[in-house]
Amino acid sequence: MENNDYTAESIQVLEGLTAVRKRPSMYIGSTDHRGLHHLVYEILDNAIDEAMGGYCKNIGVTIYQDGSVSVQDDGRGIPTEMHPKYHKPAMEIVMSTLHAGGKFDKKSYQVSGGLHGVGLSVVNALSEWLEATVWRDGMEHVLKFRQGVVTGTMEVHAPTIDLVKPDGTLGTGTKIHFMPDATIFQETSFDYTTLETLFRELSYLNKGLTLVFEDRRSGRKNTFYSEGGIVDFVRYLNAVKTPLHADPVFLSKTSDGVQVEVALQYTDSYNESVHTFVNNINTAEGGTHLVGFRAGLTRTINDYARKYSFLKEGEEPLAGEDVREGLTAIISLRVPEPQFEGQTKTKLGNSEVRGIVESAIYEQLSIYLEENPKPAGSIIGKAVLASQAREAARKARELTRRKGLLEGGSLPGKLADCSERDPAKCELFVVEGDSAGGSAKQGRNRTTQAILPLWGKILNVEKSRLDKILKNQSVRTLITAIGAGIGDEFDINKARYHKIILMTDADIDGAHIRTLLLTFFYRHATPIIDSGYVYIAQPPLYKLKKGNSEVYVYSDRELEEKMKQMPNSVIQRYKGLGEMNPDQLWSTTMNPETRTIKQVTIEDAVEAEMLFTTLMGDAVEPRRLFIQDHAAEVENLDV
Ligand code: 0RA
């Protein structure tokens, strides 16, 4: 009888693992960069569960020389005792049974939880090898796996680390060390910055938790710890901005089992920076909590503005975008049974949450405004100004629209359009300067490639409201050429090109123009970046010539290599696109068959937000420090 059970369970384990390895994306979303890093998230999630239960204070994550990763915590440790029915250690069952999820005690309140509700067993199935170590009862327990299948019996021996805590008791904990399976993932190299961003967020979302991150490949090490939680998070985001009131506002309320926590602070910026999290998951696609927050905020501020006559009788109420101008906020929820929807499963679907958040905000923020008339005055004053500017922008837009400037029909004279009408096949090259524009026009494929040369000064949209932006000639030309509108009225379905390729010189000015353009897209045409329509051209930096052979070189590293292969060749450095003739520009940079172009992606909105405010904002010193710290990213500018 027991023997049969054992066999049945083994078969079930194998079937589960096979399913995960056959369709990894069903369990971790994808097998690209995102999916790879999701493995670390899944393990971390279990450790954070322990922390949220009050059992764990420290988590260490290490990337090793060989590319493997370990996550170690000082929680209670995965149970190691023999399972009475299956005669296997509990940790073996947890590690290799699908949907065991790591927890035996069936909690009604699954607070933290991976995007797909899966855990250790999925990471195990997708690892070339995995080693699990558990410290419990003064002993060290080790189990090893290959591709999710256990390779031996559990070793139990005296601890190889010092388990004695300062108070004399014996410590407990878990360490999961794994190597992602290269036959599953397109990419197996963990990225320091991606993980660092995740850990920073997690430390703000779980105050009091210490996260130590070490990368032994480069020797980098960083500790993340926050005393103030999401209030600190808002301070961090606003470090490069000018706040309108000294301290972030903290609001919290729990109703119907849903815990709502919000930290917010207004600045003199024209942009909105609101980031939402549910059970530690960055809900980048928003959802019912965000809708509830916006509704609550708009209602509270309008009520206050009426009550204290910031708005006169008969005046239009402030719009949502008015009360969010310059707002930085973190919304963090604990939801017992979250439903995640959307393309990347990062949109909260629970309909009951909308009302819960709206009334929490209304109730708590009203109290704050009543008790703090000075910040309240600054906040409402700013919203009233935003509303007036919005009205001015509407008039400017109407005027340009009446003149037919913003929408199709009359395309800008500078644009050399392509003849193809299917946007999916069309590319728009946005080119710096008229001379490069001329070469590009001659060198291009006229059927599918359109050229728009930009001229004059491009506006820094970070420092301007929409009404002023709409007066800028270069920006207007760009909006018209793309044909999808701007701001709230932007409609991605109207975009006339599915590839918008920024082609600027490989120098400081070129990088500056590119940043200005990217900032413009990020702030006022976000869907165009989200849809992956924006690209950066990669023109060559050098040409090597030796005898009859010529080679183009695209990076300094490549130059070193090529110089070894072709010593004494003549090096020509390209300072600008204008130095290339049409044929050269076509074959090196524009020909879809041979070129490389870099897609601009937003991996993390929090980081993108920081990048743009720091690069384009007023504060000089933070910008200098930021560029120093992030030189490589600023170079590449994929955010
Ligand atoms: C099941 C039960 C208990 C703890 C855990 C799982 C656990 C899992 C992981 C995964 C990574 N770190 C972890 N820490 C703990 C409770 C055990 C008890 O009651 O002592």
XYZ file of C-alpha atoms and ligand atoms in Angstrom:
659
model
C 0.000 0.000 0.000
C 2.655 2.454 1.092
C 4.884 1.296 -1.700
C 2.177 2.079 -4.224
C 1.752 5.524 -2.767
C 5.453 6.112 -3.068
C 5.456 5.112 -6.738
C 2.356 7.141 -7.485
C 3.938 10.173 -5.873
C 7.184 9.738 -7.848
C 5.283 9.559 -11.102
C 3.376 12.670 -10.160
C 6.646 14.497 -9.413
C 8.129 13.517 -12.755
C 5.003 14.511 -14.635
C 4.995 17.859 -12.856
C 8.659 18.549 -13.664
C 8.226 17.504 -17.288
C 5.301 19.890 -17.639
C 7.381 22.773 -16.266
C 10.360 22.004 -18.508
C 8.140 21.576 -21.569
C 6.275 24.852 -21.105
C 8.422 27.025 -18.827
C 6.621 30.206 -19.880
C 3.382 28.940 -18.375
C 5.100 28.986 -14.991
C 7.544 31.878 -15.113
C 6.138 34.051 -17.912
C 9.045 33.767 -20.362
C 12.508 32.278 -20.814
C 14.259 35.534 -21.730
C 15.980 38.082 -19.490
C 12.788 38.648 -17.531
C 12.107 34.945 -16.954
C 15.685 34.291 -15.873
C 15.548 36.980 -13.198
C 12.126 35.786 -12.174
C 13.817 32.641 -10.806
C 15.567 34.729 -8.152
C 12.296 36.472 -7.404
C 10.513 33.146 -6.835
C 13.037 31.978 -4.251
C 13.277 35.356 -2.593
C 9.529 35.380 -2.318
C 9.565 32.375 0.021
C 12.188 34.017 2.210
C 10.180 37.243 2.315
C 7.137 35.214 3.341
C 9.158 34.133 6.345
C 10.139 37.740 6.998
C 6.512 38.871 6.818
C 5.602 36.199 9.333
C 8.222 37.705 11.632
C 10.577 34.706 11.424
C 13.337 36.136 9.247
C 15.373 39.353 9.404
C 18.221 38.813 6.964
C 18.416 37.634 3.381
C 21.602 37.270 1.384
C 21.751 36.876 -2.375
C 25.020 35.929 -4.057
C 25.982 35.598 -7.712
C 28.987 33.279 -8.052
C 31.875 33.210 -10.538
C 30.285 30.285 -12.397
C 27.054 32.270 -12.885
C 24.991 30.404 -10.292
C 22.971 32.222 -7.624
C 22.138 31.527 -4.002
C 19.466 32.955 -1.743
C 20.010 32.453 1.966
C 17.678 33.446 4.786
C 17.519 33.160 8.569
C 13.896 32.001 8.646
C 12.608 28.832 10.273
C 14.056 26.606 7.572
C 12.086 24.321 5.278
C 10.863 21.357 7.359
C 13.247 18.411 7.093
C 11.472 15.619 8.972
C 10.437 12.427 7.220
C 7.005 12.522 5.687
C 5.061 9.733 7.456
C 3.399 8.477 4.284
C 5.996 8.978 1.542
C 9.093 8.245 3.652
C 10.862 11.206 2.177
C 12.160 14.333 3.865
C 9.563 17.093 3.731
C 12.062 19.391 1.988
C 12.402 16.926 -0.866
C 8.651 17.012 -1.405
C 8.554 20.808 -1.189
C 11.406 21.119 -3.682
C 10.070 18.710 -6.259
C 6.285 18.775 -6.117
C 4.520 21.266 -8.307
C 2.220 23.685 -6.512
C 3.364 22.640 -3.045
C 4.470 26.250 -3.103
C 6.865 25.782 -0.211
C 4.304 26.001 2.548
C 2.559 23.103 4.204
C 0.509 25.089 6.657
C -2.349 26.070 4.411
C -2.553 29.749 5.078
C -5.750 31.540 4.224
C -3.620 34.610 3.755
C -1.064 34.009 1.051
C 0.401 37.462 1.381
C 3.493 37.356 -0.697
C 3.265 35.307 -3.862
C 4.988 34.920 -7.195
C 3.410 36.216 -10.372
C 2.178 32.780 -11.221
C 1.725 31.317 -7.774
C 4.546 28.880 -8.212
C 7.699 28.469 -6.230
C 10.716 26.465 -5.386
C 9.791 23.391 -7.412
C 9.563 25.413 -10.620
C 12.997 26.964 -10.107
C 14.279 23.488 -9.305
C 12.817 22.027 -12.501
C 14.432 24.795 -14.574
C 17.880 24.498 -12.981
C 20.770 22.503 -14.367
C 21.558 21.770 -10.734
C 20.239 22.964 -7.385
C 21.466 22.513 -3.864
C 19.153 23.142 -0.914
C 20.617 23.563 2.564
C 18.483 23.830 5.686
C 19.634 24.623 9.209
C 17.257 23.261 11.833
C 17.618 21.642 15.246
C 21.311 22.514 15.288
C 21.993 20.435 12.176
C 22.714 21.121 8.535
C 20.570 19.250 5.979
C 21.559 19.103 2.322
C 19.685 17.848 -0.723
C 20.937 17.983 -4.308
C 18.985 17.951 -7.558
C 19.598 17.917 -11.320
C 16.880 19.395 -13.499
C 14.520 19.033 -10.562
C 15.229 15.356 -9.885
C 16.786 14.488 -6.543
C 20.223 12.878 -6.944
C 20.723 11.285 -3.561
C 19.444 11.022 -0.036
C 19.388 13.927 2.395
C 22.745 14.518 4.101
C 22.537 15.509 7.749
C 25.664 16.707 9.504
C 27.065 19.221 11.947
C 26.652 22.781 10.681
C 29.465 24.193 8.524
C 28.501 27.719 9.591
C 28.247 29.181 13.072
C 24.625 28.746 14.135
C 24.935 30.211 17.627
C 23.084 33.501 17.871
C 24.109 36.381 20.175
C 21.450 35.283 22.674
C 22.961 31.795 22.789
C 20.154 29.999 20.943
C 20.718 28.083 17.726
C 19.867 29.755 14.459
C 17.786 28.335 11.635
C 17.544 29.095 7.952
C 17.490 28.034 4.329
C 19.885 28.409 1.431
C 18.903 27.661 -2.138
C 21.827 27.609 -4.578
C 21.040 26.993 -8.242
C 22.354 27.149 -11.780
C 19.776 28.125 -14.405
C 19.500 25.527 -17.160
C 21.081 26.843 -20.368
C 18.938 24.483 -22.452
C 15.846 26.346 -21.203
C 16.913 30.002 -21.033
C 18.057 32.075 -24.000
C 20.158 34.069 -21.592
C 21.738 32.714 -18.388
C 23.808 35.635 -17.191
C 22.286 37.470 -14.234
C 22.358 41.232 -14.465
C 23.512 43.185 -11.422
C 21.390 46.254 -12.121
C 18.163 44.301 -12.690
C 18.551 42.474 -9.382
C 19.736 45.562 -7.536
C 16.584 47.415 -8.576
C 14.440 44.513 -7.401
C 16.223 44.312 -4.040
C 15.995 48.048 -3.457
C 12.244 47.898 -4.062
C 11.815 44.876 -1.820
C 13.716 46.490 1.054
C 11.482 49.573 0.875
C 8.380 47.395 0.721
C 9.471 45.293 3.714
C 10.839 47.701 6.275
C 13.269 46.284 8.780
C 14.436 43.557 6.400
C 18.147 43.482 5.559
C 19.056 42.330 2.059
C 22.722 41.790 1.288
C 23.576 41.461 -2.386
C 26.983 40.274 -3.526
C 28.256 39.738 -7.047
C 31.435 37.671 -6.889
C 31.993 38.069 -10.635
C 32.749 41.762 -10.221
C 33.281 42.049 -6.471
C 30.342 44.468 -6.110
C 28.387 44.316 -2.894
C 25.451 46.298 -1.584
C 23.203 46.176 1.470
C 19.574 47.261 1.308
C 17.709 48.183 4.443
C 14.941 50.659 5.125
C 13.691 51.842 8.487
C 10.892 53.978 7.085
C 9.601 51.668 4.331
C 7.592 53.283 1.537
C 8.018 56.762 3.054
C 11.763 56.283 2.452
C 10.944 55.012 -1.033
C 9.193 58.309 -1.851
C 12.112 60.282 -0.389
C 14.470 58.281 -2.599
C 12.413 59.020 -5.711
C 12.199 62.697 -4.830
C 15.868 63.122 -3.960
C 16.427 64.771 -7.347
C 13.249 66.876 -7.217
C 12.022 69.853 -5.242
C 9.244 68.823 -2.807
C 6.368 71.202 -2.019
C 6.133 69.983 1.576
C 8.879 68.694 3.849
C 7.680 65.158 4.653
C 5.897 62.522 2.591
C 2.339 61.825 3.740
C 1.761 58.289 5.013
C -1.743 56.824 4.840
C -2.787 53.343 5.895
C -5.954 51.401 6.451
C -7.018 47.761 6.510
C -10.518 46.760 5.539
C -12.007 43.404 4.509
C -8.582 41.820 4.919
C -6.986 44.171 2.398
C -4.153 46.272 3.797
C -3.632 49.587 2.022
C -0.482 51.660 2.573
C 0.316 54.811 0.639
C 3.175 57.293 0.868
C 2.947 60.450 -1.232
C 4.688 63.753 -1.696
C 4.170 66.568 -4.182
C 7.063 68.270 -5.990
C 7.314 71.217 -8.369
C 7.719 68.805 -11.329
C 5.117 68.589 -14.110
C 5.145 64.826 -14.176
C 3.473 62.080 -12.209
C 5.448 59.275 -10.622
C 3.082 56.747 -9.069
C 4.182 53.152 -8.553
C 1.964 50.377 -7.254
C 2.729 47.062 -5.595
C 0.558 44.160 -4.508
C 2.073 41.586 -2.152
C 5.530 42.908 -3.124
C 4.832 42.526 -6.840
C 5.394 45.604 -8.966
C 2.022 46.008 -10.701
C 3.440 47.951 -13.640
C 0.213 47.585 -15.621
C -1.827 49.174 -12.811
C -5.295 47.838 -12.049
C -8.173 48.346 -9.634
C -5.989 49.668 -6.810
C -4.601 52.421 -9.025
C -8.065 53.327 -10.295
C -9.311 53.509 -6.692
C -6.344 55.619 -5.634
C -6.886 58.112 -8.459
C -10.609 58.371 -7.765
C -9.989 58.898 -4.045
C -7.326 61.517 -4.637
C -9.411 63.518 -7.107
C -12.462 63.461 -4.841
C -10.539 64.439 -1.690
C -8.700 67.333 -3.311
C -11.806 68.684 -5.040
C -13.826 68.556 -1.803
C -11.092 70.409 0.046
C -10.633 72.944 -2.763
C -14.371 73.754 -2.715
C -14.615 73.875 1.044
C -11.772 76.388 1.339
C -12.665 78.353 -1.824
C -9.654 77.469 -3.957
C -12.396 76.762 -6.472
C -15.149 79.363 -6.815
C -18.841 78.666 -7.256
C -19.512 77.372 -10.749
C -15.832 76.707 -11.543
C -14.998 73.368 -13.192
C -13.683 70.706 -10.799
C -9.993 69.828 -10.951
C -9.325 66.923 -13.290
C -7.447 63.778 -12.278
C -4.358 64.819 -14.209
C -4.387 68.208 -12.452
C -4.294 66.714 -8.969
C -1.551 64.290 -10.027
C 0.836 66.827 -11.538
C 4.099 66.659 -9.598
C 2.871 63.765 -7.475
C 5.247 61.039 -6.340
C 3.521 58.116 -4.653
C 4.031 54.510 -3.648
C 0.952 52.378 -3.172
C 1.571 49.070 -1.427
C -1.216 46.573 -0.819
C -1.524 43.203 0.828
C -4.365 41.338 -0.812
C -5.299 37.812 0.383
C -6.192 36.399 -3.029
C -4.799 38.660 -5.703
C -5.863 38.185 -9.317
C -3.174 39.249 -11.732
C -4.131 40.038 -15.301
C -2.693 41.760 -18.326
C 0.069 40.958 -20.759
C 2.785 40.571 -18.165
C 0.399 39.514 -15.368
C 1.142 42.730 -13.503
C -2.345 44.270 -13.491
C -4.512 43.816 -10.403
C -7.980 42.552 -11.314
C -9.823 42.239 -7.969
C -12.866 44.487 -8.361
C -13.506 44.835 -4.598
C -10.130 46.534 -4.160
C -11.127 49.662 -6.081
C -13.638 50.833 -3.487
C -11.463 49.780 -0.554
C -8.573 51.936 -1.764
C -10.782 54.848 -2.789
C -12.417 55.140 0.624
C -9.136 54.588 2.481
C -7.599 57.506 0.583
C -10.642 59.715 0.947
C -10.871 59.131 4.677
C -7.168 59.367 5.524
C -6.117 62.115 3.134
C -9.035 64.356 4.171
C -7.808 64.145 7.748
C -4.254 64.979 6.671
C -5.324 68.038 4.655
C -7.519 69.326 7.495
C -4.702 68.940 9.998
C -1.965 70.371 7.765
C -3.308 73.537 6.116
C 0.094 74.722 4.865
C 1.064 71.736 2.717
C -2.612 71.435 1.781
C -2.485 74.977 0.379
C 0.648 74.238 -1.684
C -0.833 71.025 -3.052
C -4.168 72.573 -4.049
C -2.470 75.691 -5.438
C -0.343 73.518 -7.701
C -3.393 71.565 -8.914
C -5.246 74.794 -9.742
C -2.267 76.022 -11.808
C -2.096 72.651 -13.568
C -5.762 72.953 -14.431
C -5.221 76.409 -15.962
C -2.250 75.105 -17.972
C -4.325 72.162 -19.169
C -6.926 74.588 -20.466
C -4.192 76.556 -22.260
C -2.832 73.334 -23.787
C -6.307 72.388 -24.988
C -6.595 75.742 -26.748
C -3.114 75.386 -28.271
C -3.979 71.919 -29.471
C -7.269 73.037 -30.938
C -5.559 75.883 -32.734
C -2.904 73.647 -34.274
C -5.539 71.044 -35.069
C -7.700 73.597 -36.846
C -4.648 74.504 -38.878
C -4.259 70.777 -39.543
C -0.834 70.674 -37.951
C -1.090 67.763 -35.548
C -2.909 65.116 -37.512
C -2.410 63.463 -40.872
C -3.604 65.115 -44.042
C -0.845 67.644 -44.190
C 2.423 65.914 -43.440
C 5.400 68.082 -42.548
C 7.473 69.299 -45.488
C 10.677 68.042 -43.871
C 9.392 64.469 -43.877
C 10.443 62.227 -46.742
C 7.713 59.624 -46.358
C 7.737 56.051 -47.589
C 5.231 54.704 -50.102
C 4.102 51.611 -48.150
C 0.874 52.184 -46.185
C 0.939 49.233 -43.782
C 2.417 50.697 -40.553
C 3.797 47.303 -39.547
C 6.149 47.454 -42.539
C 7.090 51.123 -42.163
C 10.104 52.635 -40.440
C 10.697 56.238 -39.517
C 14.298 57.364 -39.174
C 14.566 60.441 -36.989
C 17.880 61.935 -38.046
C 20.033 64.594 -36.459
C 20.873 67.431 -38.813
C 20.125 68.231 -42.425
C 23.293 66.802 -43.962
C 22.848 63.335 -42.448
C 19.176 63.691 -43.354
C 20.196 64.229 -46.985
C 22.371 61.094 -47.052
C 19.646 59.078 -45.372
C 17.053 60.245 -47.916
C 19.255 59.156 -50.799
C 20.419 55.908 -49.247
C 17.092 54.612 -47.931
C 14.618 52.079 -49.225
C 11.850 54.430 -50.392
C 9.123 51.834 -50.076
C 9.404 51.194 -46.350
C 11.717 53.829 -44.896
C 10.749 57.412 -44.120
C 13.249 60.076 -43.066
C 12.624 62.981 -40.732
C 15.564 65.317 -40.201
C 15.346 67.295 -36.975
C 16.730 70.746 -36.799
C 17.181 73.564 -34.334
C 16.786 73.120 -30.617
C 14.757 70.263 -29.264
C 12.861 71.191 -26.166
C 13.623 69.696 -22.762
C 10.110 68.447 -22.048
C 11.046 67.640 -18.458
C 10.936 71.337 -17.682
C 7.857 72.292 -19.691
C 4.124 71.836 -19.511
C 2.213 70.490 -22.482
C 1.061 73.924 -23.696
C 4.682 75.007 -24.163
C 5.733 71.684 -25.655
C 3.072 72.032 -28.323
C 4.572 75.334 -29.424
C 7.913 73.707 -30.262
C 8.359 73.194 -33.990
C 10.519 70.047 -33.885
C 8.188 68.344 -31.447
C 5.139 69.253 -33.547
C 6.742 67.885 -36.672
C 7.523 64.632 -34.898
C 3.975 64.262 -33.533
C 2.499 64.959 -36.957
C 4.795 62.522 -38.730
C 3.965 59.699 -36.317
C 0.281 60.575 -36.538
C -0.874 59.140 -33.193
C -1.415 62.365 -31.230
C 0.059 63.200 -27.836
C -0.514 62.886 -24.095
C -3.920 61.608 -22.983
C -5.129 61.634 -26.580
C -2.262 59.471 -27.820
C -3.606 56.483 -29.780
C -1.043 53.805 -30.586
C -3.356 52.319 -33.233
C -2.899 55.427 -35.325
C 0.894 55.225 -35.381
C 2.037 55.355 -39.006
C 5.250 53.423 -38.331
C 5.940 50.442 -36.083
C 9.620 51.230 -35.979
C 10.797 54.674 -34.999
C 14.554 54.654 -35.245
C 16.577 57.414 -33.624
C 19.713 58.006 -35.677
C 22.022 60.507 -34.011
C 25.759 61.092 -34.062
C 27.992 59.032 -31.811
C 29.059 62.053 -29.762
C 27.859 64.016 -26.726
C 25.455 66.164 -28.751
C 24.005 63.078 -30.388
C 23.516 61.419 -27.002
C 21.867 64.582 -25.708
C 19.408 64.796 -28.593
C 18.614 61.111 -28.192
C 17.908 61.613 -24.485
C 15.635 64.557 -25.238
C 13.700 62.497 -27.767
C 13.433 59.502 -25.435
C 12.257 61.751 -22.604
C 9.616 63.171 -24.906
C 8.373 59.695 -25.877
C 8.484 58.468 -22.276
C 6.521 61.410 -20.905
C 4.040 62.120 -23.663
C 3.768 59.020 -25.821
C 4.508 56.225 -23.329
C 2.609 53.497 -25.267
C 5.026 53.896 -28.151
C 7.855 52.771 -25.875
C 5.729 50.139 -24.120
C 4.833 48.649 -27.512
C 8.514 48.381 -28.382
C 8.278 50.742 -31.373
C 11.287 52.884 -30.471
C 14.792 51.867 -31.559
C 18.255 53.353 -31.549
C 20.353 53.044 -34.704
C 23.888 51.725 -34.276
C 26.117 53.500 -36.810
C 29.759 52.433 -37.008
C 32.342 54.327 -34.976
C 35.324 53.521 -37.217
C 36.318 52.289 -40.636
C 39.468 50.210 -41.036
C 41.112 50.174 -44.416
C 43.925 47.932 -45.534
C 44.680 47.479 -49.196
C 41.415 46.740 -50.875
C 39.541 45.557 -47.817
C 37.394 47.777 -45.656
C 35.644 46.893 -42.425
C 33.285 48.889 -40.275
C 33.719 48.765 -36.523
C 30.881 49.465 -34.087
C 32.563 49.600 -30.681
C 35.929 50.239 -29.079
C 36.182 46.626 -28.006
C 35.619 45.495 -31.566
C 38.294 47.944 -32.705
C 40.869 46.257 -30.472
C 39.962 42.840 -31.864
C 39.975 43.941 -35.488
C 43.311 45.730 -35.097
C 44.836 42.433 -34.039
C 43.487 40.784 -37.186
C 44.478 43.656 -39.499
C 47.567 45.384 -37.994
C 48.563 48.686 -39.468
C 45.401 49.366 -41.210
C 44.326 52.954 -41.557
C 41.655 53.933 -39.033
C 39.003 56.455 -39.900
C 36.891 57.659 -37.019
C 33.348 58.721 -37.845
C 32.506 61.846 -35.939
C 29.090 62.265 -37.438
C 26.613 60.528 -39.676
C 27.135 63.338 -42.164
C 30.608 61.965 -42.966
C 29.135 58.875 -44.553
C 27.891 58.890 -48.104
C 24.382 57.532 -48.828
C 25.658 54.070 -49.796
C 27.749 53.753 -46.675
C 24.911 54.913 -44.438
C 22.590 52.387 -46.043
C 24.913 49.415 -45.787
C 26.222 50.105 -42.280
C 23.210 51.477 -40.447
C 19.944 51.338 -42.370
C 19.783 48.118 -44.365
C 17.448 45.799 -42.384
C 19.405 42.776 -43.663
C 22.744 43.821 -42.223
C 22.213 46.526 -39.607
C 21.795 46.174 -35.871
C 19.289 48.395 -34.106
C 18.641 48.495 -30.424
C 15.104 48.308 -29.086
C 14.325 50.721 -26.261
C 12.627 48.871 -23.431
C 11.431 49.946 -20.023
C 12.419 47.227 -17.675
C 11.422 49.074 -14.592
C 9.377 52.246 -14.502
C 10.860 53.313 -11.176
C 14.370 53.322 -12.643
C 13.255 54.975 -15.883
C 11.579 57.712 -13.901
C 14.763 58.316 -11.908
C 16.887 58.267 -15.039
C 14.861 60.913 -16.834
C 14.334 63.262 -13.899
C 17.976 63.071 -13.019
C 19.239 63.540 -16.547
C 16.800 66.235 -17.575
C 15.802 67.931 -14.327
C 17.141 70.995 -12.514
C 19.341 69.504 -9.846
C 22.968 69.593 -10.978
C 24.841 67.712 -8.267
C 22.621 64.602 -8.288
C 22.964 64.547 -12.073
C 26.751 64.562 -11.866
C 26.743 61.761 -9.287
C 24.164 59.794 -11.221
C 26.098 59.965 -14.476
C 29.238 58.945 -12.636
C 27.456 55.921 -11.131
C 25.531 54.939 -14.224
C 27.944 55.882 -16.978
C 27.306 52.677 -18.920
C 23.520 52.929 -18.808
C 23.522 56.590 -19.703
C 25.656 55.669 -22.712
C 23.163 53.040 -23.802
C 20.063 54.722 -22.558
C 17.845 51.750 -22.663
C 16.062 52.288 -19.425
C 7.225 25.312 5.047
C 6.962 25.421 6.410
C 7.743 26.284 7.180
C 8.733 27.045 6.572
C 8.983 26.950 5.196
C 8.216 26.061 4.448
C 10.062 27.741 4.570
C 10.282 27.714 3.189
C 11.325 28.469 2.666
C 11.847 28.680 1.393
C 12.931 29.530 1.509
N 13.096 29.873 2.788
C 12.140 29.237 3.517
N 11.922 29.264 4.836
C 10.903 28.527 5.362
C 7.482 26.417 8.642
C 8.430 25.536 9.408
C 8.179 25.551 10.916
O 7.039 25.633 11.344
O 9.161 25.468 11.662
